[in-house]
Short mmCIF file of C-alpha atoms and ligand atoms in Angstrom, two decimals:
data_model
loop_
_atom_site.label_atom_id
_atom_site.label_comp_id
_atom_site.label_asym_id
_atom_site.label_seq_id
_atom_site.Cartn_x
_atom_site.Cartn_y
_atom_site.Cartn_z
CA UNK A 255 -18.44 -135.53 36.55
CA UNK A 256 -18.02 -135.50 32.74
CA UNK A 257 -21.26 -134.56 30.97
CA UNK A 258 -22.78 -137.64 29.35
CA UNK A 259 -22.70 -137.46 25.56
CA UNK A 260 -24.04 -140.73 24.26
CA UNK A 261 -24.38 -142.03 20.72
CA UNK A 262 -26.99 -144.67 19.93
CA UNK A 263 -26.98 -147.53 17.43
CA UNK A 264 -30.36 -148.98 16.48
CA UNK A 265 -31.63 -151.25 13.72
CA UNK A 266 -35.39 -151.03 13.99
CA UNK A 267 -38.32 -149.30 15.59
CA UNK A 268 -36.26 -147.41 18.12
CA UNK A 269 -38.87 -147.33 20.88
CA UNK A 270 -36.09 -147.62 23.47
CA UNK A 271 -34.26 -144.73 21.84
CA UNK A 272 -37.48 -142.71 21.94
CA UNK A 273 -37.85 -143.20 25.69
CA UNK A 274 -34.28 -141.96 26.20
CA UNK A 275 -34.92 -138.85 24.11
CA UNK A 276 -38.19 -138.22 25.96
CA UNK A 277 -36.46 -138.48 29.35
CA UNK A 278 -33.86 -135.98 28.15
CA UNK A 279 -36.65 -133.60 27.14
CA UNK A 280 -38.38 -133.99 30.51
CA UNK A 281 -35.01 -133.32 32.20
CA UNK A 282 -35.08 -136.63 34.06
CA UNK A 283 -32.01 -137.79 32.11
CA UNK A 284 -29.13 -135.29 32.30
CA UNK A 285 -27.44 -136.26 29.02
CA UNK A 286 -27.08 -135.39 25.35
CA UNK A 287 -27.72 -137.81 22.52
CA UNK A 288 -25.03 -136.66 20.07
CA UNK A 289 -25.86 -138.90 17.10
CA UNK A 290 -27.83 -141.98 16.08
CA UNK A 291 -26.63 -144.47 13.49
CA UNK A 292 -28.34 -147.45 11.94
CA UNK A 293 -27.35 -150.26 9.60
CA UNK A 294 -30.88 -149.97 8.18
CA UNK A 295 -31.72 -146.88 6.10
CA UNK A 296 -35.45 -147.30 6.88
CA UNK A 297 -35.06 -147.71 10.63
CA UNK A 298 -37.65 -145.63 12.45
CA UNK A 299 -34.93 -144.88 14.98
CA UNK A 300 -33.31 -142.55 12.39
CA UNK A 301 -36.58 -140.63 11.92
CA UNK A 302 -37.04 -140.37 15.67
CA UNK A 303 -33.58 -138.81 15.97
CA UNK A 304 -34.12 -136.40 13.06
CA UNK A 305 -37.40 -135.24 14.61
CA UNK A 306 -35.42 -134.10 17.63
CA UNK A 307 -32.74 -132.45 15.49
CA UNK A 308 -30.16 -135.13 16.33
CA UNK A 309 -27.72 -136.08 13.54
CA UNK A 310 -28.79 -139.46 12.12
CA UNK A 311 -26.67 -141.64 9.84
CA UNK A 312 -27.18 -144.75 7.78
CA UNK A 313 -23.94 -146.70 8.24
CA UNK A 314 -23.71 -150.16 6.68
CA UNK A 315 -21.29 -152.26 4.64
CA UNK A 316 -23.29 -151.05 1.61
CA UNK A 317 -22.79 -147.36 2.37
CA UNK A 318 -19.17 -147.82 3.49
CA UNK A 319 -18.10 -150.57 1.07
CA UNK A 320 -17.05 -153.12 3.73
CA UNK A 321 -17.27 -154.03 7.42
CA UNK A 322 -13.91 -152.30 7.92
CA UNK A 323 -15.47 -149.21 6.36
CA UNK A 324 -18.31 -149.38 8.92
CA UNK A 325 -15.77 -149.45 11.75
CA UNK A 326 -13.89 -146.45 10.32
CA UNK A 327 -17.09 -144.46 9.85
CA UNK A 328 -18.34 -145.17 13.39
CA UNK A 329 -14.94 -144.24 14.83
CA UNK A 330 -15.01 -140.96 12.91
CA UNK A 331 -18.53 -140.16 14.10
CA UNK A 332 -17.63 -140.92 17.73
CA UNK A 333 -14.61 -138.63 17.42
CA UNK A 334 -16.43 -135.87 15.54
CA UNK A 335 -19.37 -135.76 18.00
CA UNK A 336 -17.20 -136.38 21.10
CA UNK A 337 -19.38 -139.29 22.24
CA UNK A 338 -18.31 -140.80 25.56
CA UNK A 339 -20.81 -143.69 25.74
CA UNK A 340 -22.23 -145.93 23.03
CA UNK A 341 -25.79 -147.12 23.64
CA UNK A 342 -27.10 -150.12 21.72
CA UNK A 343 -30.86 -149.83 21.40
CA UNK A 344 -32.03 -152.80 19.36
CA UNK A 345 -28.84 -152.91 17.26
CA UNK A 346 -28.75 -156.26 15.48
CA UNK A 347 -25.13 -156.08 14.26
CA UNK A 348 -21.92 -156.83 16.08
CA UNK A 349 -20.11 -153.67 17.20
CA UNK A 350 -16.70 -153.60 15.45
CA UNK A 351 -13.77 -154.50 17.75
CA UNK A 352 -12.05 -151.19 16.89
CA UNK A 353 -15.05 -149.31 18.31
CA UNK A 354 -15.07 -151.46 21.47
CA UNK A 355 -11.38 -150.63 21.89
CA UNK A 356 -11.89 -146.91 21.42
CA UNK A 357 -14.82 -146.79 23.87
CA UNK A 358 -13.35 -149.40 26.20
CA UNK A 359 -15.93 -150.30 28.92
CA UNK A 360 -18.21 -147.60 27.54
CA UNK A 361 -20.59 -149.60 25.36
CA UNK A 362 -23.91 -150.70 26.86
CA UNK A 363 -26.69 -152.95 25.51
CA UNK A 364 -30.25 -153.86 26.41
CA UNK A 365 -31.40 -157.44 26.00
CA UNK A 366 -35.03 -158.64 26.30
CA UNK A 367 -34.44 -161.59 28.67
CA UNK A 368 -32.65 -162.52 31.87
CA UNK A 369 -29.12 -163.27 30.63
CA UNK A 370 -27.33 -165.65 30.54
CA UNK A 371 -30.56 -167.44 29.65
CA UNK A 372 -31.84 -166.75 26.13
CA UNK A 373 -28.71 -164.93 25.02
CA UNK A 374 -26.09 -165.38 22.31
CA UNK A 375 -26.30 -165.81 18.54
CA UNK A 376 -29.85 -165.97 17.19
CA UNK A 377 -31.46 -164.66 20.37
CA UNK A 378 -32.73 -161.23 19.51
CA UNK A 379 -36.09 -159.45 19.36
CA UNK A 380 -39.13 -161.75 19.03
CA UNK A 381 -36.97 -164.91 18.77
CA UNK A 382 -36.17 -164.47 22.46
CA UNK A 383 -39.82 -164.29 23.53
CA UNK A 384 -40.80 -167.23 21.32
CA UNK A 385 -38.14 -169.38 22.98
CA UNK A 386 -39.22 -168.24 26.44
CA UNK A 387 -42.85 -169.20 25.76
CA UNK A 388 -41.84 -172.50 24.10
CA UNK A 389 -39.96 -173.47 27.25
CA UNK A 390 -42.98 -172.72 29.43
CA UNK A 391 -41.21 -170.11 31.57
CA UNK A 392 -43.26 -168.28 34.20
CA UNK A 393 -40.91 -165.29 34.28
CA UNK A 394 -38.53 -163.47 31.97
CA UNK A 395 -37.11 -159.97 32.11
CA UNK A 396 -34.70 -157.32 30.96
CA UNK A 397 -30.90 -157.25 31.13
CA UNK A 398 -28.74 -154.18 30.63
CA UNK A 399 -25.09 -155.09 30.30
CA UNK A 400 -21.72 -153.83 29.22
CA UNK A 401 -20.56 -154.96 25.79
CA UNK A 402 -17.29 -156.62 24.94
CA UNK A 403 -16.01 -158.85 22.14
CA UNK A 404 -18.06 -161.79 23.48
CA UNK A 405 -21.70 -161.61 22.42
CA UNK A 406 -24.17 -161.03 25.34
CA UNK A 407 -21.49 -161.86 27.93
CA UNK A 408 -20.45 -158.48 29.41
CA UNK A 409 -20.88 -157.34 32.99
CA UNK A 410 -24.54 -157.03 33.94
CA UNK A 411 -25.49 -153.63 35.35
CA UNK A 412 -29.23 -154.13 35.80
CA UNK A 413 -31.70 -157.00 35.58
CA UNK A 414 -35.43 -156.67 36.16
CA UNK A 415 -37.90 -159.52 36.23
CA UNK A 416 -41.18 -159.69 34.32
CA UNK A 417 -43.79 -162.26 35.36
CA UNK A 418 -45.52 -164.09 32.53
CA UNK A 419 -49.30 -164.44 32.94
CA UNK A 420 -50.43 -168.02 32.31
CA UNK A 421 -51.31 -168.64 28.68
CA UNK A 422 -49.52 -165.52 27.42
CA UNK A 423 -48.16 -165.77 23.88
CA UNK A 424 -44.82 -164.46 22.64
CA UNK A 425 -46.36 -161.19 21.48
CA UNK A 426 -47.81 -160.47 24.92
CA UNK A 427 -44.53 -161.37 26.60
CA UNK A 428 -42.71 -159.08 24.18
CA UNK A 429 -45.02 -156.20 25.04
CA UNK A 430 -44.59 -156.69 28.79
CA UNK A 431 -40.80 -156.91 28.46
CA UNK A 432 -40.62 -153.83 26.23
CA UNK A 433 -42.58 -151.80 28.80
CA UNK A 434 -40.03 -152.84 31.44
CA UNK A 435 -37.17 -151.93 29.06
CA UNK A 436 -38.66 -148.47 28.64
CA UNK A 437 -38.65 -147.97 32.39
CA UNK A 438 -35.09 -149.27 32.75
CA UNK A 439 -32.66 -148.02 30.10
CA UNK A 440 -32.95 -144.33 31.01
CA UNK A 441 -32.25 -145.17 34.66
CA UNK A 442 -28.97 -146.83 33.69
CA UNK A 443 -27.93 -143.87 31.53
CA UNK A 444 -28.83 -141.51 34.37
CA UNK A 445 -26.56 -143.59 36.61
CA UNK A 446 -23.71 -143.12 34.11
CA UNK A 447 -24.42 -139.39 33.99
CA UNK A 448 -24.39 -139.12 37.78
CA UNK A 449 -21.38 -141.38 38.37
CA UNK A 450 -23.37 -144.15 40.05
CA UNK A 451 -21.96 -146.33 37.29
CA UNK A 452 -18.32 -145.56 36.46
CA UNK A 453 -16.36 -147.25 33.65
CA UNK A 454 -13.00 -148.66 34.77
CA UNK A 455 -9.77 -149.25 32.81
CA UNK A 456 -9.92 -152.96 33.65
CA UNK A 457 -9.29 -155.58 30.97
CA UNK A 458 -11.38 -157.99 33.05
CA UNK A 459 -14.89 -157.96 31.50
CA UNK A 460 -16.40 -158.76 34.90
CA UNK A 461 -15.10 -155.40 36.17
CA UNK A 462 -15.91 -153.14 33.23
CA UNK A 463 -17.77 -150.70 35.49
CA UNK A 464 -18.06 -149.91 39.18
CA UNK A 465 -21.62 -149.69 40.40
CA UNK A 466 -22.56 -147.75 43.50
CA UNK A 467 -24.29 -150.08 46.02
CA UNK A 468 -26.81 -147.34 46.88
CA UNK A 469 -27.92 -147.19 43.25
CA UNK A 470 -28.33 -150.98 43.15
CA UNK A 471 -30.51 -150.76 46.25
CA UNK A 472 -32.66 -148.10 44.57
CA UNK A 473 -33.11 -150.30 41.51
CA UNK A 474 -34.05 -153.33 43.62
CA UNK A 475 -36.65 -151.24 45.42
CA UNK A 476 -38.42 -150.52 42.10
CA UNK A 477 -39.76 -154.05 41.80
CA UNK A 478 -40.73 -154.95 45.39
C1 LIG B 681 -35.70 -154.51 22.28
O1 LIG B 681 -36.60 -155.43 22.84
C2 LIG B 681 -34.27 -154.88 22.64
O2 LIG B 681 -34.16 -155.43 23.93
C3 LIG B 681 -33.97 -155.91 21.60
O3 LIG B 681 -34.51 -155.38 20.43
C4 LIG B 681 -35.69 -154.62 20.76
C5 LIG B 681 -35.59 -153.28 20.08
O4 LIG B 681 -36.79 -152.56 20.22
N1 LIG B 681 -32.54 -156.14 21.50
C6 LIG B 681 -32.02 -157.36 21.29
O5 LIG B 681 -32.68 -158.35 21.10
C7 LIG B 681 -30.50 -157.38 21.29
N2 LIG B 681 -30.01 -158.72 21.38
P1 LIG B 681 -36.85 -151.02 19.85
O6 LIG B 681 -36.20 -150.84 18.48
O7 LIG B 681 -38.32 -150.70 19.82
O8 LIG B 681 -36.11 -150.26 20.91
#
């Protein structure tokens, strides 16, 4: 088993990142967060990292001069910190193709709905929950999936359902989904750390990782 050294990209509040760092501290997640980067200099995610002594970087086309510059900087950071998994935690930018190639089948994202519903361009953060409520859904959920060049289309590693109480507004739905996210992302990273989820060399996006059936059973049991 190779020790898990993940890097995180985040654009905003970073509450998901915080739960990962907390689970590391409580020794429930056997991993190291080796750096955090954000396209937004004021992202709280950067402060959260700094508070734990984790290197935190503002990396944007402004700081690097171009989108190509962003890709080069991220590649350098991944190399320098020997990151072996890239964790998107509310990152609202597309991950450069060069980064996806370097960390082939080793980039994971969390999405606040049950993909493929409410996914793709424009579906992020509160926009997702507003659309869910507008369509009168009675349930939504959380999807954690592998990332490839196609937005929100990578192999799904975990989905968990969230029931919507009648009359709930988008804000309430968002809160319920976020709570489920917080209980989910660390479990997926733990599975990477313990080889219950193993990245493959496959070029087929449907087979980016192998998932141990026992782990899937354990995850199903959480919500019964
Ligand atoms: C989370 O709800 C995450 O699922 C969502 O952004 C939020 C970030 O919250 N990501 C997307 O919508 C990606 N398409 P956080 O900054 O508090 O972790």
